[in-house]
Coordinates of C-alpha atoms in Angstrom, one line a residue:
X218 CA 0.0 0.0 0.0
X219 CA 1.1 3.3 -0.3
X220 CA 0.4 6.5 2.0
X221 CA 1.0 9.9 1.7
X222 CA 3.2 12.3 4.3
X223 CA 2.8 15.5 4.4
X224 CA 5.4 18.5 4.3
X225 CA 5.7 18.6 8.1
X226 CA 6.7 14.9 8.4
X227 CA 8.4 15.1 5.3
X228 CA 10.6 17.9 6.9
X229 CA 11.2 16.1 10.2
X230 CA 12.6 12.9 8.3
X231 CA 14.7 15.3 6.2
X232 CA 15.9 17.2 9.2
X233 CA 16.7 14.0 11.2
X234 CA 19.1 12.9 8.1
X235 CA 20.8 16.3 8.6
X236 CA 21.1 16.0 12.0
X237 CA 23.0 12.3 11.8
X238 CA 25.7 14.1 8.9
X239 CA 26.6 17.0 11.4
X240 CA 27.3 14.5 13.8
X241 CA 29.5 12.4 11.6
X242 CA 31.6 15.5 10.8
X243 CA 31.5 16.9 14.9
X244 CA 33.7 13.6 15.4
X245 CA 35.7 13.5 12.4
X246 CA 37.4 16.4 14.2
X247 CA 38.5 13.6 16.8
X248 CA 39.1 10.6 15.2
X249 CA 42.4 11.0 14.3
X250 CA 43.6 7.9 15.3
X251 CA 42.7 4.1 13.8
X252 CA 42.2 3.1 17.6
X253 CA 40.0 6.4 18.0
X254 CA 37.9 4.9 14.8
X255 CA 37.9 1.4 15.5
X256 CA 36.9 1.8 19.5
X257 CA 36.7 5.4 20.6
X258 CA 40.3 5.4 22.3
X259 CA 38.2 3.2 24.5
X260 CA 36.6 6.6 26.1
X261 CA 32.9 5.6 26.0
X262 CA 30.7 5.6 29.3
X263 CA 29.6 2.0 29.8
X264 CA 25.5 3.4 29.7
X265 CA 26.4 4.6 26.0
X266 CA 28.3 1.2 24.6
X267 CA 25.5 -0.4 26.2
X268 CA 22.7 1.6 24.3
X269 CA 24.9 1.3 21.1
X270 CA 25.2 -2.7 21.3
X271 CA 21.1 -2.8 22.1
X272 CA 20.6 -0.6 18.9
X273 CA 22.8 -3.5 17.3
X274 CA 20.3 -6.4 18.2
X275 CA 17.1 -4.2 16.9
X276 CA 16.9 -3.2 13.3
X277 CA 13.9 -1.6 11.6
X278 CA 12.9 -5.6 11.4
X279 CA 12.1 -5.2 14.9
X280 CA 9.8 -2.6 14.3
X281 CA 7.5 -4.3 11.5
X282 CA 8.4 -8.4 12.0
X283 CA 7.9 -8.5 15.8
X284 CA 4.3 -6.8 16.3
X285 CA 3.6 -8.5 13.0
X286 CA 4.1 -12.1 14.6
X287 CA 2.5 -11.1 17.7
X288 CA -0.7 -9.5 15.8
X289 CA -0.6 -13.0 13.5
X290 CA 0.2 -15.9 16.3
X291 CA 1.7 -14.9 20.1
X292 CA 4.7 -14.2 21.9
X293 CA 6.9 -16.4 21.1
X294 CA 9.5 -14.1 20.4
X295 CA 9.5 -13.2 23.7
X296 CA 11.3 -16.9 24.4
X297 CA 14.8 -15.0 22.7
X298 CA 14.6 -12.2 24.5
X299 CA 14.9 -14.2 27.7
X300 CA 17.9 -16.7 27.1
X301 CA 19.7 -13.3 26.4
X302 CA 19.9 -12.9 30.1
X303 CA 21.4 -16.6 31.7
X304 CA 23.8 -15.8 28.3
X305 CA 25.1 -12.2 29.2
X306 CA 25.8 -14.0 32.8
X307 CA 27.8 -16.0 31.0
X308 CA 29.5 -13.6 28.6
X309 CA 30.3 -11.6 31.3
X310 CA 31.5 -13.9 33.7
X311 CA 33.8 -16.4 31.1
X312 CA 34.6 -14.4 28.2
X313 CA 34.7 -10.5 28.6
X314 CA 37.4 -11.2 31.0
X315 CA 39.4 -13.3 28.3
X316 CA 39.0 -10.6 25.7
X317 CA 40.2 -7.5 27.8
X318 CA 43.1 -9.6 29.4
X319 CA 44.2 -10.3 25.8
X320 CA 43.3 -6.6 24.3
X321 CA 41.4 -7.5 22.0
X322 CA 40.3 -5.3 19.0
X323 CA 39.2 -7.6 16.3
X324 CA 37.8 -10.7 17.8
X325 CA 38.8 -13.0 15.3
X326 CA 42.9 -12.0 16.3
X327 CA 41.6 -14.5 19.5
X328 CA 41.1 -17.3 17.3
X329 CA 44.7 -17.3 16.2
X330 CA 46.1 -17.1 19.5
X331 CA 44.4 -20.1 20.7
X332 CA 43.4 -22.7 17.6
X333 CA 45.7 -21.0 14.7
X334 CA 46.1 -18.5 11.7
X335 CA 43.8 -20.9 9.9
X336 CA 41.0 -20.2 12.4
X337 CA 41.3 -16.7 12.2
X338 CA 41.2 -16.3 8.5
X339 CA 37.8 -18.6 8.0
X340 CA 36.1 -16.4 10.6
X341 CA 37.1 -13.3 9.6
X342 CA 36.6 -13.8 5.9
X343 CA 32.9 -15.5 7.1
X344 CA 31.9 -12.5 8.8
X345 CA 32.9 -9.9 6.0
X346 CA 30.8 -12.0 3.6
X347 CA 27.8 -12.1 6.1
X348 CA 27.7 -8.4 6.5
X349 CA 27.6 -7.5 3.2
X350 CA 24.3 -10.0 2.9
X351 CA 23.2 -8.1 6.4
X352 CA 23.9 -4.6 5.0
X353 CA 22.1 -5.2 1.8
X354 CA 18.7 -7.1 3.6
X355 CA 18.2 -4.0 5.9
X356 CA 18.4 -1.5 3.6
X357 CA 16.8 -3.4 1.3
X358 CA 13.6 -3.8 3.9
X359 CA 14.0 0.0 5.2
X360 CA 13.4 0.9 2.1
X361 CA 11.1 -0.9 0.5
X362 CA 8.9 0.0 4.2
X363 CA 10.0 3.9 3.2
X364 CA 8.4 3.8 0.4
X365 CA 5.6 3.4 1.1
X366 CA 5.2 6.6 2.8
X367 CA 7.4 8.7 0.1
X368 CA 6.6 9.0 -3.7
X369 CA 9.8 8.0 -4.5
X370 CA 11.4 5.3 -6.2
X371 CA 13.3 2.3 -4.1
X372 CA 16.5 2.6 -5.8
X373 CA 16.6 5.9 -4.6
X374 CA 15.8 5.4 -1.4
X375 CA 18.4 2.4 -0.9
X376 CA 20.8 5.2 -2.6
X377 CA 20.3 8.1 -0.3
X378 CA 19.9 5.9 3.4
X379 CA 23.1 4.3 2.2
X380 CA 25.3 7.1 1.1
X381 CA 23.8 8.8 4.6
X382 CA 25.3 6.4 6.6
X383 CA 28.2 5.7 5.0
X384 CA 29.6 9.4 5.0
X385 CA 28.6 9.5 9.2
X386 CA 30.0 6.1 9.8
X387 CA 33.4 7.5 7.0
X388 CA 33.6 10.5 8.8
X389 CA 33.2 10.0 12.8
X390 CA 34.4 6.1 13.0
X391 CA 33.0 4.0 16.4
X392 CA 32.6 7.6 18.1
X393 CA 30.2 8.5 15.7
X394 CA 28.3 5.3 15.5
X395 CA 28.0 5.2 19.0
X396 CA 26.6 8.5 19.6
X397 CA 24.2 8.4 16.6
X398 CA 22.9 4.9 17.8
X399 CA 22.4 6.6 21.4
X400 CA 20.5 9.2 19.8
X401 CA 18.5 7.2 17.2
X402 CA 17.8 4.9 20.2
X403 CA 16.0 7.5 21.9
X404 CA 13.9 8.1 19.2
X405 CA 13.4 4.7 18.6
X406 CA 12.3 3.9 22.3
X407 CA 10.4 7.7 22.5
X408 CA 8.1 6.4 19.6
X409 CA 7.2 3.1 20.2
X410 CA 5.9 3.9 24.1
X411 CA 4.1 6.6 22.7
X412 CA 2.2 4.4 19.8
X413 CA 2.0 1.8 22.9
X414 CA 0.3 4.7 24.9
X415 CA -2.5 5.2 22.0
X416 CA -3.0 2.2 21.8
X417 CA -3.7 1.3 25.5
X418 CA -5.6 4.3 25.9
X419 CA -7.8 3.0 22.9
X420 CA -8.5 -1.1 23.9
X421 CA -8.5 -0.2 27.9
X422 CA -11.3 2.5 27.4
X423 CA -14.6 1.8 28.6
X424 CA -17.5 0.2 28.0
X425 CA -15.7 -1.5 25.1
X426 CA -12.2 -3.1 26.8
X427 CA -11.1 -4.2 23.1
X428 CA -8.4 -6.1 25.1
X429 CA -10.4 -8.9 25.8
X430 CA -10.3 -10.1 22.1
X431 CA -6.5 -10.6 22.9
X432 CA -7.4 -13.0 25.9
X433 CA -10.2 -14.6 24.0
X434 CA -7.3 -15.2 21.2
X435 CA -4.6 -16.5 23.6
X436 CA -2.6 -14.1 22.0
X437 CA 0.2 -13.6 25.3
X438 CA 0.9 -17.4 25.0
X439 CA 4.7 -17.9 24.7
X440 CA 3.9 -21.3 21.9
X441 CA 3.5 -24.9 21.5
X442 CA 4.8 -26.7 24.8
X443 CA 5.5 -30.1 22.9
X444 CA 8.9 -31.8 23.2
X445 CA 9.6 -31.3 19.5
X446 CA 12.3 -30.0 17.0
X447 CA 10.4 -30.7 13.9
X448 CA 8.7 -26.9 14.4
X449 CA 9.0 -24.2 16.3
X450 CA 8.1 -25.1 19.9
X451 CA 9.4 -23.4 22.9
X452 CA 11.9 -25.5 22.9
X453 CA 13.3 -24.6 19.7
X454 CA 13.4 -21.3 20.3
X455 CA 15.2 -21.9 23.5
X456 CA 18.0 -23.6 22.1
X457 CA 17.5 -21.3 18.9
X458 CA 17.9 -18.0 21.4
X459 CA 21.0 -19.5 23.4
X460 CA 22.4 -20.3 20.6
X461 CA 22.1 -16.9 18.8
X462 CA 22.9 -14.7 21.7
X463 CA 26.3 -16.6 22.4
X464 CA 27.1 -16.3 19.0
X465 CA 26.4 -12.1 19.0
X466 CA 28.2 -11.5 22.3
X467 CA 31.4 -13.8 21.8
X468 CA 32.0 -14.1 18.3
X469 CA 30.0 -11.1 16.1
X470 CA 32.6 -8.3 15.6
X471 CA 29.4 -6.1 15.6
X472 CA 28.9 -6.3 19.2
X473 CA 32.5 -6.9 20.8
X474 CA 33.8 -3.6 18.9
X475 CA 31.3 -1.7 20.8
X476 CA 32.1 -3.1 24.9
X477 CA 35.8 -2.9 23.7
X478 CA 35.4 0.7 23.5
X479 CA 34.6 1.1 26.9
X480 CA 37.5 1.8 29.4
X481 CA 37.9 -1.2 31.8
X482 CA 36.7 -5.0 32.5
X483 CA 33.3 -3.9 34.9
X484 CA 32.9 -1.4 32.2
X485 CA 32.5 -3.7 30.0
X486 CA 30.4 -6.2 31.3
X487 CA 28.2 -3.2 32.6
X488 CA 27.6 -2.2 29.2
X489 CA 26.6 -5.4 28.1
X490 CA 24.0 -6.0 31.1
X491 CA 22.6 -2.7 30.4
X492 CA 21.6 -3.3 26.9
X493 CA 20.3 -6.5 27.6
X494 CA 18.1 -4.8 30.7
X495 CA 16.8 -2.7 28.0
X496 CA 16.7 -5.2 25.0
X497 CA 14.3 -7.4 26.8
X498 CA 11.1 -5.3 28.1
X499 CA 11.7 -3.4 25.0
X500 CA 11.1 -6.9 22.8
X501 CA 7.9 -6.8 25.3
X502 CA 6.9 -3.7 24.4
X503 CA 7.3 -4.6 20.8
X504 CA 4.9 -7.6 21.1
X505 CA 2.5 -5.8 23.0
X506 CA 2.1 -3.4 20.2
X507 CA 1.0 -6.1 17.7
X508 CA -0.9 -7.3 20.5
X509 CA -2.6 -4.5 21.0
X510 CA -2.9 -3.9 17.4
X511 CA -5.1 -7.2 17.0
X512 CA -7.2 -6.0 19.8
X513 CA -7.4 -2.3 18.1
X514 CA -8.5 -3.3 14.7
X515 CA -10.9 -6.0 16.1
X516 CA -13.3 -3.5 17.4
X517 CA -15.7 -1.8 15.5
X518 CA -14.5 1.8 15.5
X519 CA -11.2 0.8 13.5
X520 CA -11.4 -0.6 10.4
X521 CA -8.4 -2.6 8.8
X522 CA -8.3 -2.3 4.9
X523 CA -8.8 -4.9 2.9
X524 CA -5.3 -4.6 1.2
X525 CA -3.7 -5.8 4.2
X526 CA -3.1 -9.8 3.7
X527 CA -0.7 -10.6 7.0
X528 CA 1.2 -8.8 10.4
X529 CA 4.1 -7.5 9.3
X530 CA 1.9 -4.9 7.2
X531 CA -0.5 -3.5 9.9
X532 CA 1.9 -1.5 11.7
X533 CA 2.6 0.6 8.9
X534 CA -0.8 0.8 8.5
X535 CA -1.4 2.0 11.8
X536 CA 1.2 5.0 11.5
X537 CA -0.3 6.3 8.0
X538 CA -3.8 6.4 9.1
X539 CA -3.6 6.9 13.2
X540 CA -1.1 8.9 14.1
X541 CA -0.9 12.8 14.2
X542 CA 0.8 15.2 11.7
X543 CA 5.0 15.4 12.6
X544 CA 4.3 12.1 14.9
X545 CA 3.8 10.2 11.9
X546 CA 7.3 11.4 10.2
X547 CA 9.0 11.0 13.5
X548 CA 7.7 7.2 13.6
X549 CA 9.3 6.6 10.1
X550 CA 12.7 8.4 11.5
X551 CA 12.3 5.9 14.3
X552 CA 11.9 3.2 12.0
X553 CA 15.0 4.4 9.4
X554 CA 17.0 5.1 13.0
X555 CA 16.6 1.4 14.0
X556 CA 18.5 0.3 10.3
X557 CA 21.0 2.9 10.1
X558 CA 21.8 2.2 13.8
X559 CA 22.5 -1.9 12.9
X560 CA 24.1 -0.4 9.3
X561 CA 26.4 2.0 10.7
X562 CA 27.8 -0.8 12.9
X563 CA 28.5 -3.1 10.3
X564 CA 30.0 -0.5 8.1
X565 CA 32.5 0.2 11.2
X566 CA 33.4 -3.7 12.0
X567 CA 33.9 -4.8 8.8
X568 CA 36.7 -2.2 8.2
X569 CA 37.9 -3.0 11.6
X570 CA 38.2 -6.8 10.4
X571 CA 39.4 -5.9 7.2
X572 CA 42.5 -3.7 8.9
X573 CA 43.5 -5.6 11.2
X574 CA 42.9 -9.2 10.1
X575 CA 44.1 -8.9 6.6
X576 CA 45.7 -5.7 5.9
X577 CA 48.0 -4.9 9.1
X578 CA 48.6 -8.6 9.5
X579 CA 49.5 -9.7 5.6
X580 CA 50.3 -7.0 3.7
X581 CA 51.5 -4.0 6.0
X582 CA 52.4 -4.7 9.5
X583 CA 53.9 -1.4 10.2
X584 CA 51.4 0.8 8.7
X585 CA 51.5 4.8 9.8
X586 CA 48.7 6.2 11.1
X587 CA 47.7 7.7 8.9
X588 CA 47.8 5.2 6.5
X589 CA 46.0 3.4 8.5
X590 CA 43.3 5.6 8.8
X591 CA 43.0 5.9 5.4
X592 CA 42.4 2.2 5.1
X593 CA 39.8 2.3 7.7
X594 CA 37.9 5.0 5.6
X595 CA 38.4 2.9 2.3
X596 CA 37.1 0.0 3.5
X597 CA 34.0 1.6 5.3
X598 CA 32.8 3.0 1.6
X599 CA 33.9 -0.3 -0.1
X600 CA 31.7 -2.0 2.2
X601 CA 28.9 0.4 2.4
X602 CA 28.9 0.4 -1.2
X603 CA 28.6 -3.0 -1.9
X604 CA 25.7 -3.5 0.6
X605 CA 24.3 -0.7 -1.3
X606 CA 24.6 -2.3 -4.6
X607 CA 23.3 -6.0 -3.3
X608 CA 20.5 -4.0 -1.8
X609 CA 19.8 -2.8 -5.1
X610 CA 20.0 -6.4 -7.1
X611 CA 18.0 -7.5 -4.8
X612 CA 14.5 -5.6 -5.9
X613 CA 14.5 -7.2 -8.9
X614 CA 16.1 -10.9 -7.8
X615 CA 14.3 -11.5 -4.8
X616 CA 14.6 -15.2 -5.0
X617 CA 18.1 -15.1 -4.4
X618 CA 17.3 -13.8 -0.9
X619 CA 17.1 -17.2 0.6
X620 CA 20.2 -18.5 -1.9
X621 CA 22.5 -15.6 -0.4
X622 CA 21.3 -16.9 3.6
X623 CA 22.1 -20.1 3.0
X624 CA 25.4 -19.8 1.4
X625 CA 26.3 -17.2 4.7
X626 CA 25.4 -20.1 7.0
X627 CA 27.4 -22.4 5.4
X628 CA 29.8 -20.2 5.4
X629 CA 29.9 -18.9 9.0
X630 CA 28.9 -22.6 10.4
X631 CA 31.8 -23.0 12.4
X632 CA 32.4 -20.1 13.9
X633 CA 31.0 -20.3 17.5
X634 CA 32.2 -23.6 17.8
X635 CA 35.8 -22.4 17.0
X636 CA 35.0 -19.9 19.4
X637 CA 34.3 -21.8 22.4
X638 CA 37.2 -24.2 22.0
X639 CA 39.4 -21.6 21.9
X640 CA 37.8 -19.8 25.5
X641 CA 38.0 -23.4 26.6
X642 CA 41.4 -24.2 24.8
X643 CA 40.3 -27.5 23.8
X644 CA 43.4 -29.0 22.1
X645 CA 43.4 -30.0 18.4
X646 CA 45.4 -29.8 15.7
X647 CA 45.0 -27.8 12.5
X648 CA 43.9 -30.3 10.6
X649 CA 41.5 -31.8 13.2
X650 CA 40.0 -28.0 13.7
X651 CA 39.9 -28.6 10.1
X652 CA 37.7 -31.5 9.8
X653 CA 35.8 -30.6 12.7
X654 CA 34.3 -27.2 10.5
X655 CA 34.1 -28.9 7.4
X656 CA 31.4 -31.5 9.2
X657 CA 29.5 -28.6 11.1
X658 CA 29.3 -27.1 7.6
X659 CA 27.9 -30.8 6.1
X660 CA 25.8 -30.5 8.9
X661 CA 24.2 -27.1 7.8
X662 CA 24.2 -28.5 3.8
X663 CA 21.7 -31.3 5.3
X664 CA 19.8 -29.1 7.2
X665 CA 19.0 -26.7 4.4
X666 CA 19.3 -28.6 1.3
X667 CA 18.0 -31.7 2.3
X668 CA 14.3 -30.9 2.7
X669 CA 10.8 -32.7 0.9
X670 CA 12.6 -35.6 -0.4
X671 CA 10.9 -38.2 -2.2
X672 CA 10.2 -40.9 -0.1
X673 CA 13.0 -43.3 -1.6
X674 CA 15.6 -40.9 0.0
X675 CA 13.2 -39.8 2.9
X676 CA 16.2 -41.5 5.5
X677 CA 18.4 -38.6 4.2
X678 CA 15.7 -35.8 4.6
X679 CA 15.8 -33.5 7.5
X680 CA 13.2 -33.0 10.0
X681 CA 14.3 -30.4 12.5
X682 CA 13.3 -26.7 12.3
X683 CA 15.4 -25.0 10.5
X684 CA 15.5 -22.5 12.8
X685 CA 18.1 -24.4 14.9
X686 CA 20.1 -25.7 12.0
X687 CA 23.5 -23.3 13.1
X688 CA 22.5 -24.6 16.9
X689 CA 23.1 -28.7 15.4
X690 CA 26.4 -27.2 13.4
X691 CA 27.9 -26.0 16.1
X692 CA 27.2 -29.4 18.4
X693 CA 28.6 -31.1 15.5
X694 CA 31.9 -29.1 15.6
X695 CA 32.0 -29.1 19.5
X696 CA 31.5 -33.2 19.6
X697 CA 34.2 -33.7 16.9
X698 CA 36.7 -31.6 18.4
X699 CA 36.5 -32.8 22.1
X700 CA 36.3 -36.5 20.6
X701 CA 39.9 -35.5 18.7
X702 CA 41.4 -33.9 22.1
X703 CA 40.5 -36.8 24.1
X704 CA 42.2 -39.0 21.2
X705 CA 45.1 -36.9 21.6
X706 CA 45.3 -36.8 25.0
X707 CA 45.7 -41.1 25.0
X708 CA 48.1 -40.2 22.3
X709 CA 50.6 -38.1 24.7
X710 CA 49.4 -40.7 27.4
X711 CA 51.3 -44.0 25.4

C-alpha cells in the first residue's frame, strides 16, 4: 500500500538525516587515530556502549516483523529475548574477562592465539561475507517499508539511506556510530511507548475493553509446549535463542567492537548488562504493540483495509492512518533510525576486520597512522557500497534472498564452535579443527538442502526446524573436536 506524508513529516525525516551528517563531521574532528575509529580510544561511558550494542540487536525488522508475529500468532519471540539474560551471565563472567586480558580489537585476532592462523582467516573472511548480505537485507527492507510513505522510487531510497550512513559512519568512526545509535535509540524507544500509549488508551477504554479479544485469542501465549524439534516449539526457540545470543556477544565483531570501547573490565560487562536490561522489556513492548494492534482493529471503531493480507503490514498501516501530523514522520525516522543504527555498525566492523585481520597482518604490519586511517575510511565505503549495490540487485532478484542466507550459514557454520574451543582451549590440531568445521558445515548443507525428499531418499531428509540448523552445526563441531582432544590426549598418554 502506499500512503502519503505531508510536508511537516516530510521535513522532520529530512531534518533528522541532517542532524546524523553533522554528527558524523562533529567527530571526524576527533578521530584522528585508527584506535579512535575502530573503538573510541576506548573513552565511551559504559551506559552509552550499552545503548549502542542494544541498537545492534534491533533493526527496523524489529519494528515491523515482531508486532507482525504477535498480531498474527503470540509471543513467542519473547522466548529470545529471555535466554539473552542466563547468556550475558555468562558472557560476562567467562569471556569479557578473556578478551580485555588479551586486548582484543578484532575478535577474530583471538582465534589465532588459541586454535591458529587458519582459524582466524575462516572467521574473519565469514563475517565480511555475512555483513555484506546483512547490510544489503536492511536497507533493502528499510526501504522498500520507506516507500511506502514517500513517492519515491526504491532505488533511490536504498541510494540516499546508504550514502547517509556511510559518509557519518566515514567520517566519525565508532565515536560517531555510538553516539548516533544513542540518539537514534532514543527516538526509537520515545516512539514506540508513545504508539504503545495510543494504543492502550484505545483497547482499555470503557464500556468497550477491546483487550479482551486478545485474551479470548490467547494471544500472550509464549507457543507450542511439545517436546519437538520438527517446528517451532518453545523449545526450539530456547535452544535457537541460546544459541544466537552466544554467538552475538562472543563471536560477532558487531557487538564486541562496541564493549571494547569502553574503558575497563566492569565497564564492559556493565555495558553489556545494560543493553540486555533494555533489549528485553523493549522486545515486550514490541509484542504488545501487535498485540494491542489485534485488539485495536478487532473492534468496531477501526477498520483494517482490505489490502492488508498478513502482520508485518498493519503496523505501517497504523502510522499512516492513526497517528498525528509530525508524529507520523517522526515514527518513520524511528523506523530508518533502527536500520542505520545496525548499518552503521557493520560499516565500522567490517573495516575494523578488514585492517586488522588482513591488511595490518598480511600486507603492511607497520602501517602509519595515517595510513592506517586511510584504510579504515576505504574500507568503510567499499563495504557500504557494496551493501548498497546488493540492496539494489535484490529488488529485482528476490529469490536469491534465501540463496545468499544459506550460502552465509554455510559459510559462517563453524564459527561459535571455534569460538568456544578456543575460550576453553580444547586442544586439536590444525587439521583436526579442520575437519571438525568442514562436518558442522555438512551439517548445515543437510539441514538446508535436504528438505521434501521423495520418499526413496526420505532417511536422508531433515526433519528439525530449520531455525536451529546453526544450533546442530555448532554441536557437530564441538562433539568432533572434544572427541579428537580426548584422542590426543591417549596419544601423549602412550
Amino acid at each position: 500500500m502506499n500512503y502519503e506524508l505531508g510536508t511537516v513529516d516530510l521535513a522532520v525525516i529530512i531534518v533528522y538525516g541532517l542532524i546524523l551528517l553533522g554528527m558524523g563531521f562533529y567527530f571526524f574532528k576527533k578521530s584522528k587515530s585508527s584506535e579512535q575509529f575502530m573503538i573510541a580510544g576506548k573513552s565511551i561511558p559504559a551506559w552509552a556502549a550499552g545503548i549502542a550494542v542494544m541498537s545492534t540487536y534491533t533493526s527496523s525488522i524489529s519494528y515491523i516483523a515482531v508486532p507482525g508475529k504477535a498480531f498474527d500468532d503470540n509471543w513467542h519471540p519473547l522466548i529470545f529475548a529471555l535466554t539473552a539474560i542466563p547468556v550475558t551471565w555468562f558472557v560476562t563472567k567467562y569471556v569479557i574477562p578473556h578478551y580485555r586480558k588479551n586486548k582484543i580489537v578484532s575478535v577474530y585476532g583471538y582465534l589465532e592465539e588459541k586454535i591458529g592462523s587458519w582459524g582466524r582467516i575462516y572467521a574473519a573472511f565469514s563475517f565480511l561475507l555475512y555483513m555484506v548480505g546483512r547490510v544489503a537485507v536492511i536497507l533493502y527492507l528499510s526501504s522498500l517499508l520507506l516507500t511506502s510513505f514517500v513517492n519515491t522510487d526504491i532505488e533511490t531510497v536504498i541510494i540516499l539511506v546508504g550514502v547517509v550512513t556511510i559518509i557519518y559512519t566515514l567520517m566519525g568512526g565508532m565515536e560517531a556510530v555510538i553516539w548516533t545509535d544513542v540518539m537514534q535509540s532514543i527516538i526509537m524507544i520515545g516512539g514506540i511507548f508513545f504508539v504503545g500509549y495510543i494504543l492502550t488508551s484505545e483497547i482499555f477504554a470503557q464500556p468497550d475493553y477491546l483487550i479482551q479479544k486478545a485474551f479470548e485469542n490467547q494471544k500472550f501465549g509464549l507457543g507450542d509446549s511439545d517436546f519437538s524439534f520438527g517446528s517451532s516449539t518453545i523449545w526450539v526457540m530456547i535452544i535457537y535463542g541460546i544459541t544466537e545470543n552466544v554467538r552475538n556477544l562472543i563471536a560477532d565483531q558487531n557487538y564486541t567492537q562496541k564493549y571494547t570501547s569502553v574503558a575497563t573490565e566492569s565497564e564492559a560487562k556493565k555495558s553489556v548488562w545494560i543493553a540486555m536490561l533494555i533489549y528485553l522489556p523493549l522486545t515486550a513492548i514490541f509484542l504488545y504493540i501487535g498485540t494491542a494492534l489485534f485488539s485495536f482493529y478487532g473492534g468496531e471503531s477501526h477498520i483494517l483495509s482490505d489490502a492488508i493480507t498478513k502482520g508485518d503490514e498493519v503496523f505501517p498501516f497504523f502510522i499512516a492512518t492513526e497517528l498525528p501530523v509530525g508524529m507520523k514522520g517522526l515514527m518513520i525516522a524511528a523506523i530508518m533510525a533502527a536500520s542505520m543504527s545496525t548499518v552503521d555498525s557493520a560499516l565500522n566492523s567490517s573495516a575494523t576486520v578488514l585492517f586488522i585481520d588482513f591488511y595490518k597482518k598480511y600486507f603492511h604490519p607497520d602501517a602509519s597512522e595515517k595510513n592506517s586511517l586511510r584504510v579504515l575510511r576505504i574500507s568503510t565505503v567499499i563495504w557500504g557500497v557494496l551493501g548498497v549495490v546488493f540492496a539494489l540487485l535484490m529488488i529485482k532478484a528476490k529469490s536469491a534472498l534465501d540463496v545468499w542466507w544459506q550460502i552465509s550459514g554455510i559459510f559462517g557454520g563453524g564459527i561459535l564452535g571455534l569460538f568456544l574451543l578456543a575460550i576453553y582451549n580444547v586442544k586439536i590440531t590444525k587439521s583436526q579443527g579442520i575437519v571438525a568445521v568442514a562436518f558442522s558445515i555438512l551439517v548445515i548443507v543437510w539441514g538446508t538442502f535436504l528438505r521434501d525428499l521423495p520418499d526413496s531418499y526420505s532417511w536422508l531428509e531433515c526433519k528439525i526446524d530449520p531455525i536451529i540448523i546453526g544450533a546442530a552445526s555448532t554441536l557437530a563441531l564441538i562433539g568432533l573436536a572434544l572427541l579428537f582432544a580426548l584422542l590426543n590426549q591417549r596419544k601423549l598418554k602412550v
